[in-house]
Tab-separated table of C-alpha atoms and ligand atoms in Angstrom:
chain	number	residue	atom	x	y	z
A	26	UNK	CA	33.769	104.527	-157.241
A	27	UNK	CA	37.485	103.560	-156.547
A	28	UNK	CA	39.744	106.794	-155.975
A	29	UNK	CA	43.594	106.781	-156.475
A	30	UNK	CA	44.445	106.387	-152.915
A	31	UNK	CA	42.482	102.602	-152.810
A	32	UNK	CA	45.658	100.234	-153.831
A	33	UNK	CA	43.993	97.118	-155.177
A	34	UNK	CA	45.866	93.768	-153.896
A	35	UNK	CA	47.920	92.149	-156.923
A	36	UNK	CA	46.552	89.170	-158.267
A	37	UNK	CA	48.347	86.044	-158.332
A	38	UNK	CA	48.687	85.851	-162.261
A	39	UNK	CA	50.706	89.382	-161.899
A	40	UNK	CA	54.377	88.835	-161.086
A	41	UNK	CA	55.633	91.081	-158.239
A	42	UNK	CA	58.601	92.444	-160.452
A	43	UNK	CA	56.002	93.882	-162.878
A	44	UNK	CA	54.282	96.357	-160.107
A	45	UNK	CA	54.735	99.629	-159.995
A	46	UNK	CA	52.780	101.933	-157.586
A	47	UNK	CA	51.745	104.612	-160.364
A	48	UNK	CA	48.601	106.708	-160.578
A	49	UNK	CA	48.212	107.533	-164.266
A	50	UNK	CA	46.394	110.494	-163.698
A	51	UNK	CA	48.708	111.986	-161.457
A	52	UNK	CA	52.412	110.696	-162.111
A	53	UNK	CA	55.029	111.706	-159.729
A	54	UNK	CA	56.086	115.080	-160.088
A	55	UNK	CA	53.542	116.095	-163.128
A	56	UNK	CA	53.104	119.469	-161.584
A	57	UNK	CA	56.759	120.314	-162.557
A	58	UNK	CA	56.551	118.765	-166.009
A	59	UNK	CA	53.867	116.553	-167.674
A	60	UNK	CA	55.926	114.671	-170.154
A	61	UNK	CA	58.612	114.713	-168.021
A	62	UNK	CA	56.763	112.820	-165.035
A	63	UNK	CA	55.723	109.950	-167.625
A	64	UNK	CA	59.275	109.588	-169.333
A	65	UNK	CA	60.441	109.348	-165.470
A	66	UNK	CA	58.991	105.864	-166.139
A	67	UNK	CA	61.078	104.729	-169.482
A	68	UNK	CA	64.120	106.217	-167.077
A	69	UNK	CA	63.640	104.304	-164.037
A	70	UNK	CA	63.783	101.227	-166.375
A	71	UNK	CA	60.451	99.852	-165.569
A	72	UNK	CA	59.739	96.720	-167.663
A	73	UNK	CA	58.105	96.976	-170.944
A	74	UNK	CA	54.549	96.337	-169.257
A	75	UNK	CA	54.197	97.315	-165.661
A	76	UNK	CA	50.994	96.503	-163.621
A	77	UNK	CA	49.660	99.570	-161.338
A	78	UNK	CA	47.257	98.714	-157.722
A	79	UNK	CA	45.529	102.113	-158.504
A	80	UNK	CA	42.242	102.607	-159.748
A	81	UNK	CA	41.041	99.100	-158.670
A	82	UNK	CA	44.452	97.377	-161.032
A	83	UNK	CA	45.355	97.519	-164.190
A	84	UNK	CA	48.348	97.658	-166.953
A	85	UNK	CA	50.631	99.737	-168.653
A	86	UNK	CA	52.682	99.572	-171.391
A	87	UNK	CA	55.864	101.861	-171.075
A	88	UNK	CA	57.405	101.451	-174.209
A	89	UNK	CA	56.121	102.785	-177.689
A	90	UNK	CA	56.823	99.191	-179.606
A	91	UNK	CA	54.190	98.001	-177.271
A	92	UNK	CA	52.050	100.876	-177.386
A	93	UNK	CA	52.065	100.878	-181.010
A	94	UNK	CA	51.329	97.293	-181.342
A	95	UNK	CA	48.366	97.627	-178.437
A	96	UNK	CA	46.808	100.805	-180.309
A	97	UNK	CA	46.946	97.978	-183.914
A	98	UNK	CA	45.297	94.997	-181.861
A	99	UNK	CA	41.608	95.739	-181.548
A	100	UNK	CA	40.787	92.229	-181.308
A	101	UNK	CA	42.473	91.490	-177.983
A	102	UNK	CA	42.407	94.572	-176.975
A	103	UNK	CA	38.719	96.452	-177.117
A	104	UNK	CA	37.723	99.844	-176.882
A	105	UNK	CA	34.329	98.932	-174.903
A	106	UNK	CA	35.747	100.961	-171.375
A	107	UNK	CA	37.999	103.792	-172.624
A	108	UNK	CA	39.445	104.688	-168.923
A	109	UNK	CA	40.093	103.444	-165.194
A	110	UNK	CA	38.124	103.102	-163.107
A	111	UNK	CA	36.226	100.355	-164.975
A	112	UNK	CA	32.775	101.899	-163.383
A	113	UNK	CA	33.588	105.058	-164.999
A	114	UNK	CA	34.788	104.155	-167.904
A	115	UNK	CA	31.940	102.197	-168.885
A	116	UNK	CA	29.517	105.576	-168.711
A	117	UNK	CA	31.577	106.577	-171.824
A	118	UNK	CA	29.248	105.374	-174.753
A	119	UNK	CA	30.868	107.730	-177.075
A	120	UNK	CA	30.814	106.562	-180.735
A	121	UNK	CA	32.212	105.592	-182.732
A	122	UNK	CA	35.117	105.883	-179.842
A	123	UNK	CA	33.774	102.630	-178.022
A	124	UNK	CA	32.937	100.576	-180.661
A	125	UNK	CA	34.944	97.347	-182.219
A	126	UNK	CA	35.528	96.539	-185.781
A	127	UNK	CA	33.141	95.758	-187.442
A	128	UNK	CA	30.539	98.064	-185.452
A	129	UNK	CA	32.660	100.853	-185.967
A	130	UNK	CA	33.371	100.897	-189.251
A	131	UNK	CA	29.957	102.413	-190.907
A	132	UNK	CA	29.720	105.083	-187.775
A	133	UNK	CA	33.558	106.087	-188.706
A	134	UNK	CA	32.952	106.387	-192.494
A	135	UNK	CA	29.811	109.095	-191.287
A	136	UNK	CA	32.764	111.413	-189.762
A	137	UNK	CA	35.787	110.626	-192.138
A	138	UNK	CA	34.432	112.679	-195.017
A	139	UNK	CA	34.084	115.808	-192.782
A	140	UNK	CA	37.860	115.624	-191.535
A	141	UNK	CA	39.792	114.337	-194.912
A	142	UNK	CA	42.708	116.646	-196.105
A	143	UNK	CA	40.149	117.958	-198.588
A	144	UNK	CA	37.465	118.826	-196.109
A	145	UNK	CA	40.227	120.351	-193.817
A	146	UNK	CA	41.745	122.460	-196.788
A	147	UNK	CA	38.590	124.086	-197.063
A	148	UNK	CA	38.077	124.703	-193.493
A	149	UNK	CA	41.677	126.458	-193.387
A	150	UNK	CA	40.857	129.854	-194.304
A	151	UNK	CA	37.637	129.587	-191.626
A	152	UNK	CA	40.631	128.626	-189.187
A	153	UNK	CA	43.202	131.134	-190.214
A	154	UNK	CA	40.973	134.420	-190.112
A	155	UNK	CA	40.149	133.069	-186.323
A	156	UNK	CA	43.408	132.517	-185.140
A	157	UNK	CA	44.272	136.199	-186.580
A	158	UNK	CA	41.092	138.008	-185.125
A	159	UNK	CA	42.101	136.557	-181.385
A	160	UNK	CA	46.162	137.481	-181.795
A	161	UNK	CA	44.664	140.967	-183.169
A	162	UNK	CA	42.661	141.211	-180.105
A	163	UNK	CA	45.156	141.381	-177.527
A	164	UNK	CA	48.756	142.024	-179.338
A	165	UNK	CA	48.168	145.793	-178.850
A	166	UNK	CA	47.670	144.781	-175.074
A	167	UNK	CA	51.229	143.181	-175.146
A	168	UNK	CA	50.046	140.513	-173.010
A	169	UNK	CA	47.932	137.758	-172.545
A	170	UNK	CA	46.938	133.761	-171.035
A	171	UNK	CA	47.592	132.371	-173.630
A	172	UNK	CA	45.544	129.049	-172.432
A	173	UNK	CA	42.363	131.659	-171.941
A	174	UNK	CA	42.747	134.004	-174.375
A	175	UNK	CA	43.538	131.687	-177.346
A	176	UNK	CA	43.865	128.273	-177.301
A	177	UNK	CA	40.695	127.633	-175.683
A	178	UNK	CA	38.710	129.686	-178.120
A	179	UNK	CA	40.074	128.527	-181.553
A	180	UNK	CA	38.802	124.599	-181.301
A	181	UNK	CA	35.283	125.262	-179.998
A	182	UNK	CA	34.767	128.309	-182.686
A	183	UNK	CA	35.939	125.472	-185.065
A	184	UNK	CA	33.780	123.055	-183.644
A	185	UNK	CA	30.741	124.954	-183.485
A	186	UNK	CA	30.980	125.810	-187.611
A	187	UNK	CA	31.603	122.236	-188.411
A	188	UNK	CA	27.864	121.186	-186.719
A	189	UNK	CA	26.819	125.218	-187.527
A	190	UNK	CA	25.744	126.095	-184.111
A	191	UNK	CA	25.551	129.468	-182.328
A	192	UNK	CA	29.253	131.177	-181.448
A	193	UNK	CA	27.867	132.860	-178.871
A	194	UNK	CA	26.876	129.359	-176.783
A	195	UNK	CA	30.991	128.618	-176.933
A	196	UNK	CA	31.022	129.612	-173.154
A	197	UNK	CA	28.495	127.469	-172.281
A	198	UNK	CA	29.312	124.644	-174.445
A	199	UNK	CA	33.663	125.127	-173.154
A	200	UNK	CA	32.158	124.976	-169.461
A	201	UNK	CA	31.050	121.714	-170.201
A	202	UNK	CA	33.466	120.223	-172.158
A	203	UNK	CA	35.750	121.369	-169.122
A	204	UNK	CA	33.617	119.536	-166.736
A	205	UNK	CA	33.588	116.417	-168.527
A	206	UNK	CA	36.863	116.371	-168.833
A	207	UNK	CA	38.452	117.890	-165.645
A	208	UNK	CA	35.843	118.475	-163.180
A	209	UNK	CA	36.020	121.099	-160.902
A	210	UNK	CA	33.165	119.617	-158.754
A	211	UNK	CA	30.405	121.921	-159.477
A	212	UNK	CA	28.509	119.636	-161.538
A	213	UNK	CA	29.098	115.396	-161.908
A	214	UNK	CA	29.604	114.105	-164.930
A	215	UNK	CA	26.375	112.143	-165.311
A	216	UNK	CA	24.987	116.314	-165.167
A	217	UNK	CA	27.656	117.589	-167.789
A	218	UNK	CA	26.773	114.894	-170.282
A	219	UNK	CA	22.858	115.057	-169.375
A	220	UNK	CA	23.094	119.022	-169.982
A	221	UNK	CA	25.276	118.593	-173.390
A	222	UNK	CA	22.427	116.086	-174.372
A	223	UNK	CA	19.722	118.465	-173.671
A	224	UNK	CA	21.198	121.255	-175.477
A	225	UNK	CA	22.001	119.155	-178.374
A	226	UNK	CA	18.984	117.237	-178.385
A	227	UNK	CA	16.811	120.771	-179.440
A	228	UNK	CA	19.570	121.069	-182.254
A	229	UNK	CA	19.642	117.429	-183.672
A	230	UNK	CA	15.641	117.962	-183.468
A	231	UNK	CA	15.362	121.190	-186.052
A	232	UNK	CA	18.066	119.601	-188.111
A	233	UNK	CA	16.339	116.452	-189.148
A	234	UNK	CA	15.062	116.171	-192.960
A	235	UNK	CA	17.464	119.401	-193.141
A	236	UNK	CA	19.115	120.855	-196.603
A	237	UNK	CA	22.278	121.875	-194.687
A	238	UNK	CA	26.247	120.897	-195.442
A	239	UNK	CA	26.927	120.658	-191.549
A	240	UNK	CA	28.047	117.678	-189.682
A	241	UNK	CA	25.774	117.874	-187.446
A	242	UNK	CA	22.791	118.004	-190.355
A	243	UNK	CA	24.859	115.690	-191.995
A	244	UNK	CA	24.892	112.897	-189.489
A	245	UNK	CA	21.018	113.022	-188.204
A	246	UNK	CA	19.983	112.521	-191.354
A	247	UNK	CA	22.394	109.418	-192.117
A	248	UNK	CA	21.651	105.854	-192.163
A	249	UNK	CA	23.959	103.094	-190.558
A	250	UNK	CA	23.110	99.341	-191.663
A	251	UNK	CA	19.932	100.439	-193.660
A	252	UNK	CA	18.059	102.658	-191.216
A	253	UNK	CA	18.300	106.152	-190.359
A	254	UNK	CA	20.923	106.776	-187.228
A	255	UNK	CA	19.055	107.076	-184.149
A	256	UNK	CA	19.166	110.779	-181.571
A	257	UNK	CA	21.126	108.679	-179.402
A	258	UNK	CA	23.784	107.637	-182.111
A	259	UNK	CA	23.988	111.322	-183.327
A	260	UNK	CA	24.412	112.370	-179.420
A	261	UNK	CA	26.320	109.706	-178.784
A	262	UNK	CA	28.413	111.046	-181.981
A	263	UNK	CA	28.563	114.692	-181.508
A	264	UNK	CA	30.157	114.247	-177.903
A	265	UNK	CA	32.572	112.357	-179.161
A	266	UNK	CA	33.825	115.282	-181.911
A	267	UNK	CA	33.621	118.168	-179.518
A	268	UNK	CA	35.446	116.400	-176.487
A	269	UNK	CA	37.862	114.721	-178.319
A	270	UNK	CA	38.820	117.862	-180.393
A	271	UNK	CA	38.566	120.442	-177.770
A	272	UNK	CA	40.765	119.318	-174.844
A	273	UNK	CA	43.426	117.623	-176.864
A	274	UNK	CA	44.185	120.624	-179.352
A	275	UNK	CA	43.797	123.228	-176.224
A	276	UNK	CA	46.705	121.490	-174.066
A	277	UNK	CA	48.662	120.632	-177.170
A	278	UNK	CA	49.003	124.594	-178.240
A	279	UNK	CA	49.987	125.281	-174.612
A	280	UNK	CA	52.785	122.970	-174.633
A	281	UNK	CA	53.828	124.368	-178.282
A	282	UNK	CA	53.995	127.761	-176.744
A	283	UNK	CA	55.674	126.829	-173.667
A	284	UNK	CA	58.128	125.544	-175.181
A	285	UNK	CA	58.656	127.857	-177.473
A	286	UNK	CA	58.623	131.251	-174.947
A	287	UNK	CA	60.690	129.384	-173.448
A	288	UNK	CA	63.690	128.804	-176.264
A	289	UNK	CA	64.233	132.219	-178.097
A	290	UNK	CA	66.458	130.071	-180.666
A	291	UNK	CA	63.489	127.710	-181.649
A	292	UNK	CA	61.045	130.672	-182.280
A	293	UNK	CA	63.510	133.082	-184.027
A	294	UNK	CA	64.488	129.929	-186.274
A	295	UNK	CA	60.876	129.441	-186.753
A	296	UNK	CA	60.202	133.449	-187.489
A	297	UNK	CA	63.176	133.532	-189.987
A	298	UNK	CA	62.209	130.760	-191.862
A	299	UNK	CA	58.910	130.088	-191.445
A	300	UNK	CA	59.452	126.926	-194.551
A	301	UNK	CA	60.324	124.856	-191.139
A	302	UNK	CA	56.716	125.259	-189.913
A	303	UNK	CA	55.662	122.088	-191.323
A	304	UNK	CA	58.301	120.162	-189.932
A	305	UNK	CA	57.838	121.807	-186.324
A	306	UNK	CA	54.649	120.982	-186.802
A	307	UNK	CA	55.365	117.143	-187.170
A	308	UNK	CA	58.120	117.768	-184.310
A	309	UNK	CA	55.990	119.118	-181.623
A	310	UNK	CA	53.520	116.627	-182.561
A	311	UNK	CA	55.889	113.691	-181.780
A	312	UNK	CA	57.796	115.617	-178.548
A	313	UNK	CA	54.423	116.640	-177.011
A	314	UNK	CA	52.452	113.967	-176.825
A	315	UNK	CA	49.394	114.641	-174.481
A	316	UNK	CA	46.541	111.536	-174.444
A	317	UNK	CA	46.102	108.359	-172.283
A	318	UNK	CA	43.455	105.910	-173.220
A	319	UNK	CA	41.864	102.881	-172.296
A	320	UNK	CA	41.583	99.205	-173.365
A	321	UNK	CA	40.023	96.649	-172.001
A	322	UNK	CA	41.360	92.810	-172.409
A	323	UNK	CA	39.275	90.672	-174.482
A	324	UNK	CA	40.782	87.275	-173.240
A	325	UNK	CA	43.246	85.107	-171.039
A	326	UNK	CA	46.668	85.317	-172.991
A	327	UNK	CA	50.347	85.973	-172.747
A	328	UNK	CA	51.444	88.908	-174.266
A	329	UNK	CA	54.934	90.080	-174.385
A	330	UNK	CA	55.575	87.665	-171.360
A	331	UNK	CA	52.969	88.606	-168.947
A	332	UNK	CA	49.973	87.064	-168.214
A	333	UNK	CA	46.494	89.133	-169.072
A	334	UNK	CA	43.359	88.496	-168.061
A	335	UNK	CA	39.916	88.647	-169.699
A	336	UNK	CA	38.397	91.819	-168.574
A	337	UNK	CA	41.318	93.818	-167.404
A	338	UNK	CA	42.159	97.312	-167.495
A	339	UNK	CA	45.310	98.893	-170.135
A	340	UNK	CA	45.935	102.479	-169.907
A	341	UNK	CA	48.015	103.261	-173.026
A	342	UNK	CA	50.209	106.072	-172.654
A	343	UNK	CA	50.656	107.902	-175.733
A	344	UNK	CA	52.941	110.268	-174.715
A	345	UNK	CA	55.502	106.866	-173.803
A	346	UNK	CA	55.956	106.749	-177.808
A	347	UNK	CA	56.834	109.809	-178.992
A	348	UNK	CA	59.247	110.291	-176.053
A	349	UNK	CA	60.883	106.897	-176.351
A	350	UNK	CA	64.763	106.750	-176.936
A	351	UNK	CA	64.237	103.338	-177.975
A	352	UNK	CA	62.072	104.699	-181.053
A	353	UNK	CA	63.589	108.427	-181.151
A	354	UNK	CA	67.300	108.436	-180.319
A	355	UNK	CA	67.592	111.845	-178.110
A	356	UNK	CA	63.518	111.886	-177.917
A	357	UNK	CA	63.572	114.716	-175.408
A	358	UNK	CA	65.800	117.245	-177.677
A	359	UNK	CA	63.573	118.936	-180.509
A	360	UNK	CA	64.804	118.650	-183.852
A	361	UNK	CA	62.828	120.259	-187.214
A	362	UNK	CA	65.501	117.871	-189.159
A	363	UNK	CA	65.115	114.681	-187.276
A	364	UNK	CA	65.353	111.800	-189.885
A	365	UNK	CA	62.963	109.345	-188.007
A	366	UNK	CA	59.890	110.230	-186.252
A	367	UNK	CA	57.705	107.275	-184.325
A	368	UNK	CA	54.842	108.290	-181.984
A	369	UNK	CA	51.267	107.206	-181.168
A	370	UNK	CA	50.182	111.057	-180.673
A	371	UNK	CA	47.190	110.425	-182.408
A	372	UNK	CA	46.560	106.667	-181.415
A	373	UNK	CA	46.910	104.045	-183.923
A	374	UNK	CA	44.856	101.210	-185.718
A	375	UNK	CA	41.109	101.868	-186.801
A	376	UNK	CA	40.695	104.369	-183.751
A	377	UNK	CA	43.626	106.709	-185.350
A	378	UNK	CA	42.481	110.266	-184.296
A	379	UNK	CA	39.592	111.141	-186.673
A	380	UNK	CA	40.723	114.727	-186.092
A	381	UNK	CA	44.080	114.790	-186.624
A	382	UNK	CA	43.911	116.263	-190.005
A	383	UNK	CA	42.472	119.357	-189.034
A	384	UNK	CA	44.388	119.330	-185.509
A	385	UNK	CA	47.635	119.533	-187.777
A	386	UNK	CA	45.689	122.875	-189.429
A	387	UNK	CA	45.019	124.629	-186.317
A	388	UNK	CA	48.721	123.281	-185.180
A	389	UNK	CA	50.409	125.545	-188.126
A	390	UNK	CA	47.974	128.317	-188.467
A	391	UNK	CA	48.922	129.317	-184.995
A	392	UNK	CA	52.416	129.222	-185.614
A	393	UNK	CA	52.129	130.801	-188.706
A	394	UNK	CA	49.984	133.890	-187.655
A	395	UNK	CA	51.331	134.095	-184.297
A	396	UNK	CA	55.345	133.845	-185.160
A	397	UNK	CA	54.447	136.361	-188.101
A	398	UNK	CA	52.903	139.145	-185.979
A	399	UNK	CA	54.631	138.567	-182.230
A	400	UNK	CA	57.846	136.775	-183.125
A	401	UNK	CA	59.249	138.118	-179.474
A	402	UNK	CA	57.120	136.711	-176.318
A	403	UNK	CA	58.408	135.439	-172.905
A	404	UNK	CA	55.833	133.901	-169.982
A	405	UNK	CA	55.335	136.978	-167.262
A	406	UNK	CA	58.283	137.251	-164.852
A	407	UNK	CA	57.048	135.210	-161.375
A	408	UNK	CA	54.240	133.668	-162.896
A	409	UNK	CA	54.372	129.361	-161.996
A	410	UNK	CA	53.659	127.388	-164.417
A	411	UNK	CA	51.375	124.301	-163.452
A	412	UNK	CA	51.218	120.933	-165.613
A	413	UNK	CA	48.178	118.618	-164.805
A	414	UNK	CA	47.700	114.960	-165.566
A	415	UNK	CA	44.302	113.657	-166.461
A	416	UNK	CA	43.100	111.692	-169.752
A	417	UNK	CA	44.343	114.712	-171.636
A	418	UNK	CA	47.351	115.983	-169.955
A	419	UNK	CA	48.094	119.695	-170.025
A	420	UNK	CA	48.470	123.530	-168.530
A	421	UNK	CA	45.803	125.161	-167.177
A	422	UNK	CA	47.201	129.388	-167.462
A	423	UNK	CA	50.086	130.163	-170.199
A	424	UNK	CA	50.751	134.299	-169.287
A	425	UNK	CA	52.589	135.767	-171.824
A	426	UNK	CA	53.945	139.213	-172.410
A	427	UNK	CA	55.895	140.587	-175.415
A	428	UNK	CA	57.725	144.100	-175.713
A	429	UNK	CA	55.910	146.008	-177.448
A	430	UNK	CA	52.494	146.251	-179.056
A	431	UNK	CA	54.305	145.561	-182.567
A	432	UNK	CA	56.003	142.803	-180.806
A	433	UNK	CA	59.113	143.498	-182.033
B	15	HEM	C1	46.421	117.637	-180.879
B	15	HEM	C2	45.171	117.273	-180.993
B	15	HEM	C3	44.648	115.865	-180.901
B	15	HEM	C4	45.219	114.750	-180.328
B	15	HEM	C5	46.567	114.645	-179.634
B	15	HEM	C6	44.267	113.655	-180.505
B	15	HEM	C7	44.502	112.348	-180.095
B	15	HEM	C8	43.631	111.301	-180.321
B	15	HEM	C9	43.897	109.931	-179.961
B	15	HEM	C10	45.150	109.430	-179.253
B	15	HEM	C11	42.831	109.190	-180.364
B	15	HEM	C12	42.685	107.675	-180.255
B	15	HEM	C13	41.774	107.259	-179.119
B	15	HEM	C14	41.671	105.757	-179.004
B	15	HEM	O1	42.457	105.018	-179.602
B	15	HEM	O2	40.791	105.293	-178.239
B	15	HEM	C15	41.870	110.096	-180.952
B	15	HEM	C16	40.636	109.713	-181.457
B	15	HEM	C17	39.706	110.607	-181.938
B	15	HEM	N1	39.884	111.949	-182.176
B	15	HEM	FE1	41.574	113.019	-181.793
B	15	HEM	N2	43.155	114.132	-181.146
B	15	HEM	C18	43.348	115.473	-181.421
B	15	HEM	C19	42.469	116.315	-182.066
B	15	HEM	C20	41.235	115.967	-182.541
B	15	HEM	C21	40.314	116.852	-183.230
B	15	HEM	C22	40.605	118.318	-183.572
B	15	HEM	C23	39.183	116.141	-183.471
B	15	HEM	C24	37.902	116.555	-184.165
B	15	HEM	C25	37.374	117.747	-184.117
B	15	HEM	C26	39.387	114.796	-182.981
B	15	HEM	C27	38.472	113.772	-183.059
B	15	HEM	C28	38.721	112.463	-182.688
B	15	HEM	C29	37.724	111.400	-182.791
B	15	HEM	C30	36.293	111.541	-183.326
B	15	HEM	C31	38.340	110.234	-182.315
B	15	HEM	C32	37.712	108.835	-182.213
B	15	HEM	C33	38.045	108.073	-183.458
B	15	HEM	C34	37.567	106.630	-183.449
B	15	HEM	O3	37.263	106.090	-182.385
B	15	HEM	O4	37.491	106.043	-184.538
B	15	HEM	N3	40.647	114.723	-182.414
B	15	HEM	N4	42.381	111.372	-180.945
């Protein structure tokens, strides 16, 4: 495997004016700020495409024009490796994640029904008494990590009752999701994903010929292209779901609430008229972008006046959309009233986040029950605050502390 350090030589098709020594996973200063240390990038005035030695080579696009238009062009740009390093991006068989059009069609119709606004609507109230049993568990405490206490527990509860699984295996389940996804070297991820396999395998086993209304029910006993979807495709499936909705919605909230202990006027305007929610809600969305993903070139081409070639690496920066002057005049100010929004938050094209539906749900619930019961809330005095980089930017501890057990 190629680490960050190994700078590939650039290849004669790649001008030298379009290199830029930048390790995606860990932009300059990302410690400090996450979105910051990407925007550093739009500020510096790299070109509209940059090409990076790290991770054996591969492109960027820094602007969200480009990233939009990338995310809309599955043909030339495929989904088959979904990250840098090639080697380990091609272990990622998630589906219907890594699938072209028209493969992935039929596997994305299996999940759309369970995530439409309908589905989600119903789901709310499921969502809702959640978020207010954890902020009931700790506001009497007038404290709490917020990444620990609360944002980490609300998407695997919710994943858990869409496939109807145990709540009490959401430790086990988190560790591995966590390992997958940031590893902290105490198991590889050929282990995490064989040990997510195994569990689900016993599950995907009972559920077959099954009555239920779950997903998970749902999808083993589903056909694809006449014939009934294989344990692998429902594995292969089910990753996808929990990994992609657990990570993403867990940084997100942390950023929300970041940003919001840390601006008394956003919250209080928030708290007093609590009609703006919605808005925020698209706001925050657009201003706190947190996913990079993968592409792989299908052919030799020009594109937007470089040269790419076939089997090359592009890791799309969402967060370079949302945070784009270009597209967002004043892109890093929040504004609830902002007459224009562009981002790629959620991707684009026919990979669009399956998820984002109920994402947005869990996105205003928590403002909603949390502004409503502990309007006041500041992080604990001396405690650092530590961004990480990664496929799924984020923070990893959020301590807050409010006044008083009424939080007033
Ligand atoms: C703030 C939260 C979220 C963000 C920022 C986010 C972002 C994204 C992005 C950028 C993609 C596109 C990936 C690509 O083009 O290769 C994606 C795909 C996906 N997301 Fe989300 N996501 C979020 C929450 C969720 C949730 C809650 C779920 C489900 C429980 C979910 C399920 C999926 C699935 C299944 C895909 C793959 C769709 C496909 O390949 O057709 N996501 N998400």
């Amino acid at each position: 495997m190629i680490d960050s350090s190994t700078l590939a030589e650039r290849p004669s098709h790649v001008p030298a004016d379009r290199v830029v020594d930048f390790d995606v996973f860990s932009p300059p200063g990302v410690e400090k700020d996450f979105q910051d240390a990407w925007a550093a990038l739009q500020v510096s005035g790299a070109p509209d495409i940059i090409w990076t030695p790290r991770y054996g080579g591969h492109w960027v696009p820094t602007r969200g024009r480009v990233i939009a238009a990338m995310f809309r062009d599955h043909e030339r740009f495929s989904s088959r490796v979904p990250q840098v390093p090639k080697d380990q991006g091609e272990l990622y068989e998630f589906i219907p994640q890594t699938l072209d059009p028209p493969r992935h069609r039929p596997y994305r119709n299996l999940l759309n029904d369970s995530f439409s606004p309908k589905a989600i609507l119903r789901m709310e109230d499921r969502v809702r008494r959640l978020a207010i049993d954890l902020i009931e568990g700790f506001r009497a405490k007038g404290r709490c990590n917020f990444v620990r206490d609360y944002a980490e527990i609300l998407p695997i509860h919710i994943f858990l009752s869409i496939v109807d699984l145990p709540i009490a295996d959401a430790p086990y389940l988190l560790n591995l999701a966590n390992q997958i996804n940031r590893p902290d070297g105490s198991m590889t991820l050929e282990e995490a994903l064989t040990n997510f396999r195994d569990y689900l395998g016993v599950w995907i086993d009972k559920r077959r010929g099954g009555e239920g209304r779950d997903l998970l029910t749902k999808l083993v006993n589903s056909e694809v292209e006449g014939r009934p979807l294989s344990r692998d495709e429902v594995l292969r499936m089910t990753n996808i779901v929990l990994l992609a909705g657990l990570d993403t919605v867990v940084n997100f909230l942390g950023f929300m609430m970041l940003f919001l202990a840390r601006n008394p006027e956003h919250r209080r305007k928030l708290t007093r008229d609590p009609g703006l929610i919605p808005a925020a809600v698209d706001e925050f969305v657009r201003r706190f972008p947190v996913v990079l993903i993968g592409r792989e070139v299908t052919r030799d081409m020009d594109y937007e006046g470089v040269t790419f070639k076939k089997g090359e690496m592009v890791m799309i920066p969402t967060m370079l959309h949302g945070l784009d002057d270009r597209e967002n005049p004043g892109a890093p100010t929040v504004d609830y009233r902002r007459e224009k929004s562009e981002h790629s938050t959620f991707g684009g094209g026919v990979h669009r986040c399956a998820g984002s539906f109920l994402a947005r749900a869990e996105i205003r619930v928590t403002l909603e029950e949390w502004l409503s019961r502990i309007p006041e809330f500041h992080i604990e005095e001396g405690a650092e605050i530590r961004h990480n980089g990664g496929l799924v930017g984020g923070i990893q501890e959020l301590p807050l502390v409010w006044d008083s057990p009424s939080g007033v």
